[in-house]
Short mmCIF file of C-alpha atoms in Angstrom, two decimals:
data_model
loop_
_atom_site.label_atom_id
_atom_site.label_comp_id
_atom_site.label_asym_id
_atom_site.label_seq_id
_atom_site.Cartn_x
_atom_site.Cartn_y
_atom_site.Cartn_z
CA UNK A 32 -9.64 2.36 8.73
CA UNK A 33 -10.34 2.53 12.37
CA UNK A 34 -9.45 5.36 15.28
CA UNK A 35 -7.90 4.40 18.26
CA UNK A 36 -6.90 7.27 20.46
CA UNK A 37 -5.60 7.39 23.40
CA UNK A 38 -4.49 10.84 25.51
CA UNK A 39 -1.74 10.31 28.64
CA UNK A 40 -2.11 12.84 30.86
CA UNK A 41 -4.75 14.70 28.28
CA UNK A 42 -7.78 14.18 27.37
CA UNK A 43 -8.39 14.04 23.90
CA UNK A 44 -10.97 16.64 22.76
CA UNK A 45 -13.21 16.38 20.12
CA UNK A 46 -11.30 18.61 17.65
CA UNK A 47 -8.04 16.83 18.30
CA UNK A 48 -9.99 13.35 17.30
CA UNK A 49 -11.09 15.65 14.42
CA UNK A 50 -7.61 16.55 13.16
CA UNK A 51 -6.10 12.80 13.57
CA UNK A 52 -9.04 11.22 12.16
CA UNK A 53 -8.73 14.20 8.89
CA UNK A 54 -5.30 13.84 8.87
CA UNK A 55 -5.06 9.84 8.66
CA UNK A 56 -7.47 9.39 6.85
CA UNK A 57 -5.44 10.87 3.90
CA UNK A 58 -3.02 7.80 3.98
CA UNK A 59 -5.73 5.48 2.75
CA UNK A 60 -4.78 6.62 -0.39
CA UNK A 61 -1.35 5.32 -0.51
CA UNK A 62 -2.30 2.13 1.46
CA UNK A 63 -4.22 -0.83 0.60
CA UNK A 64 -6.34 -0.68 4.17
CA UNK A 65 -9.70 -2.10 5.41
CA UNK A 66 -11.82 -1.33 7.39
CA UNK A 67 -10.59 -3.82 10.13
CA UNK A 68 -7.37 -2.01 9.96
CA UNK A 69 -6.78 0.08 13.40
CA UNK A 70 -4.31 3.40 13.47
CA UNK A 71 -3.26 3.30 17.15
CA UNK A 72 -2.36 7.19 18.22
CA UNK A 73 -0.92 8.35 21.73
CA UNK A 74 -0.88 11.81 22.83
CA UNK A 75 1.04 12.80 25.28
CA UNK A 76 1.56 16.20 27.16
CA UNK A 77 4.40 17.05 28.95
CA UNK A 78 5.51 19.89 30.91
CA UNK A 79 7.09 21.62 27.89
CA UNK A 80 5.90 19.62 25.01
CA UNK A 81 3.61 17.46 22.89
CA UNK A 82 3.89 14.19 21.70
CA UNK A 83 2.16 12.22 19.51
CA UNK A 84 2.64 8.39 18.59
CA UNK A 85 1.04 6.65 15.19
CA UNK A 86 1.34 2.97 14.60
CA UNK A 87 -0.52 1.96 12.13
CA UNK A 88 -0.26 -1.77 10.61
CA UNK A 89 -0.76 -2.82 6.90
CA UNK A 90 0.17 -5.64 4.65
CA UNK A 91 3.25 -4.16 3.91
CA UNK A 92 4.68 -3.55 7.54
CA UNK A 93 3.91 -1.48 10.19
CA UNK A 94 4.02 2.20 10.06
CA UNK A 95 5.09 4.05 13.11
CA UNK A 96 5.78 7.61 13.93
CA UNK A 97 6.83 9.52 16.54
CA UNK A 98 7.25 13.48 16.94
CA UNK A 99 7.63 15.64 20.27
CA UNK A 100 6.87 19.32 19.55
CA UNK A 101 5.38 22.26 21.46
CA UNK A 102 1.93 22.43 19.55
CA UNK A 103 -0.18 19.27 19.37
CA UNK A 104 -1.71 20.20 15.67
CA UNK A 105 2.17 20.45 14.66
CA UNK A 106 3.12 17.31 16.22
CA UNK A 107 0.13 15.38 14.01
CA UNK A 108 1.02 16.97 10.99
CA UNK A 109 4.80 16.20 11.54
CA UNK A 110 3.64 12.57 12.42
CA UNK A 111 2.01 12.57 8.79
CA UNK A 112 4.89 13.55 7.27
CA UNK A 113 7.43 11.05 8.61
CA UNK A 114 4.78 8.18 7.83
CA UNK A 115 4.12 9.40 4.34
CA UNK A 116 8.12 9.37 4.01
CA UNK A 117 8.21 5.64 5.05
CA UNK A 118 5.51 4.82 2.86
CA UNK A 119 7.24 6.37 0.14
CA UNK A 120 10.31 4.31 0.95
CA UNK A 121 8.45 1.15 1.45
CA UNK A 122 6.73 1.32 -1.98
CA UNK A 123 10.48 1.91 -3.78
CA UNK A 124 11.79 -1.41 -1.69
CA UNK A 125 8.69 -3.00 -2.85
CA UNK A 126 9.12 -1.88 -6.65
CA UNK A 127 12.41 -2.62 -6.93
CA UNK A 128 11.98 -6.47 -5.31
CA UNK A 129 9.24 -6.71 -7.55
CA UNK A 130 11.35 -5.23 -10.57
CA UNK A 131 14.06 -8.38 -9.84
CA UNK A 132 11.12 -10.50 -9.27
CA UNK A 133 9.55 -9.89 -12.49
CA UNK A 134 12.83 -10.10 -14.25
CA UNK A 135 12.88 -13.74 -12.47
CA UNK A 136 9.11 -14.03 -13.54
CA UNK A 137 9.81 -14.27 -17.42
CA UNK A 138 10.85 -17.21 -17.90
CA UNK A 139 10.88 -17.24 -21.72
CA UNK A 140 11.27 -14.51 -23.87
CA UNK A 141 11.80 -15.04 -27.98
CA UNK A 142 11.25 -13.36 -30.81
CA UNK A 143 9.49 -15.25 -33.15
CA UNK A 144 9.71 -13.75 -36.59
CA UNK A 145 8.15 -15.16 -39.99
CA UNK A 146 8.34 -13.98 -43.35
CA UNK A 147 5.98 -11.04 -44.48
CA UNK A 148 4.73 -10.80 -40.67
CA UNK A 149 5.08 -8.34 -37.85
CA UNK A 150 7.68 -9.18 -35.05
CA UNK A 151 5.79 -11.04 -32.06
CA UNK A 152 7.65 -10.67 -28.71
CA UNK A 153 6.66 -13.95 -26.36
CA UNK A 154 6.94 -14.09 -23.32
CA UNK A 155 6.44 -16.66 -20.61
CA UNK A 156 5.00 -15.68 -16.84
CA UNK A 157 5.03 -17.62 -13.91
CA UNK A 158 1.30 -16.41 -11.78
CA UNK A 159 1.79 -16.69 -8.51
CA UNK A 160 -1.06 -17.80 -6.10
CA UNK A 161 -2.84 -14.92 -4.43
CA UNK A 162 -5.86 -13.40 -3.47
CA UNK A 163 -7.33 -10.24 -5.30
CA UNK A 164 -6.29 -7.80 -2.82
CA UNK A 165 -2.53 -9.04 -2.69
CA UNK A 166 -2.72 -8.91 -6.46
CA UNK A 167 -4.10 -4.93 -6.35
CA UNK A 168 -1.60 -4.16 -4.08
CA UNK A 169 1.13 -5.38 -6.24
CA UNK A 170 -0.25 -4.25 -9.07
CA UNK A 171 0.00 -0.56 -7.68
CA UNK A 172 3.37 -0.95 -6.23
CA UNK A 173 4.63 -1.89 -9.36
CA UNK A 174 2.85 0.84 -11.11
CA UNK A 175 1.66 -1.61 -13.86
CA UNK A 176 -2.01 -0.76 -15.04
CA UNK A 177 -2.75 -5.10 -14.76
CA UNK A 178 -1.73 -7.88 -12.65
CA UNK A 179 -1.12 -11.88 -13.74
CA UNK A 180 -2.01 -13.71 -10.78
CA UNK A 181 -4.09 -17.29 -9.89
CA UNK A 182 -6.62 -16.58 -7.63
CA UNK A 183 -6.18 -18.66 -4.68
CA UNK A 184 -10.10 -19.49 -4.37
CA UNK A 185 -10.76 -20.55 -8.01
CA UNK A 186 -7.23 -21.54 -8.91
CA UNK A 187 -7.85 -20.29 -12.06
CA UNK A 188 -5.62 -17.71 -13.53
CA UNK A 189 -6.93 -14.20 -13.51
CA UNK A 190 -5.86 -10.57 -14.62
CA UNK A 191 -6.60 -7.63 -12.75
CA UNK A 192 -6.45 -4.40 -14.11
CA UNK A 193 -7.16 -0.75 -13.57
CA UNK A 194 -10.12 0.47 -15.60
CA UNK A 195 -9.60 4.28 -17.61
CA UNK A 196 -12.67 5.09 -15.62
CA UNK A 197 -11.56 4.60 -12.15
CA UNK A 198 -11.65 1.28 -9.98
CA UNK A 199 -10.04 -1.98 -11.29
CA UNK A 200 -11.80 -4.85 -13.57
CA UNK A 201 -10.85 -8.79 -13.55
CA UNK A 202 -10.14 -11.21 -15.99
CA UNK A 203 -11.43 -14.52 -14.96
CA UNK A 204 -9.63 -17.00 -17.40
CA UNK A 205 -11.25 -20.68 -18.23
CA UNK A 206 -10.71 -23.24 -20.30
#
């Protein structure tokens, strides 16, 4: 993720750059970000107060915050807090449209059941076209450790999955 900040009627000081840039930099771990992504923050000072402005945009929406208080380093850390909030609430829309959407996904479940042999569940999934990022990212909202998908560049359908050992791994399926 990339800085861009901004002081109105301040200038921004190295340490304040610091403390946004420490501070934000923390989110990447909820979000799916790259490096083209840009966090836009406004400071402001007026005559009794601080305020600072985040808008930060990502495939899910845009993120924005907005907090006046008296000390700058409380206004960023208050900032922080609202935009971890909405993240939080984003990624419970997201799970439960992707809950209804899976339920929507199986098509086809039976239990196929033969004599002398172990019950089979079977069920049927639609993979929807999508790069390998989308597929991550939905993967992670929907707190699933893998991810049916056809990748949109080899139209081929793939299965990405988180590895025990940190990172994700893909399934490349051919026929």
């Amino acid at each position: 993720m990339r800085f861009e900040i901004v002081g109105k009627n301040v200038a921004v000081t190295p340490a304040m750059r610091t403390k946004i840039e420490e501070k934000l930099s923390a989110l990447d771990k909820y979000l799916l970000i790259d490096e083209n992504t840009i966090a836009r923050v406004l400071a402001r000072v007026y005559p009794n107060s601080q305020k600072v402005e985040v808008t930060i945009p990502s495939r899910v929406g845009i993120l924005r915050a907005e907090v006046v208080h008296d000390d700058f380093y409380a206004a960023v850390d208050l900032a922080i807090d609202k935009l971890e909030d909405q993240i939080r609430r984003q990624k419970t829309r997201l799970n439960k449209k992707h809950r209804e959407h899976l339920a929507n996904a199986f098509i086809d479940t039976q239990l196929i059941e033969e004599e002398n042999s172990i019950p089979v569940k079977t069920k049927t999934v639609n993979a929807e076209e999508m790069d390998l990022d989308t597929a991550i990212m939905k993967m992670e909202l929907s707190g699933h450790n893998f991810y049916i998908y056809t990748d949109d560049e080899t139209e081929t359908v793939s299965v990405v999955y988180r590895r025990a050992s940190g990172g994700y791994g893909l399934l490349e399926v051919s026929k």
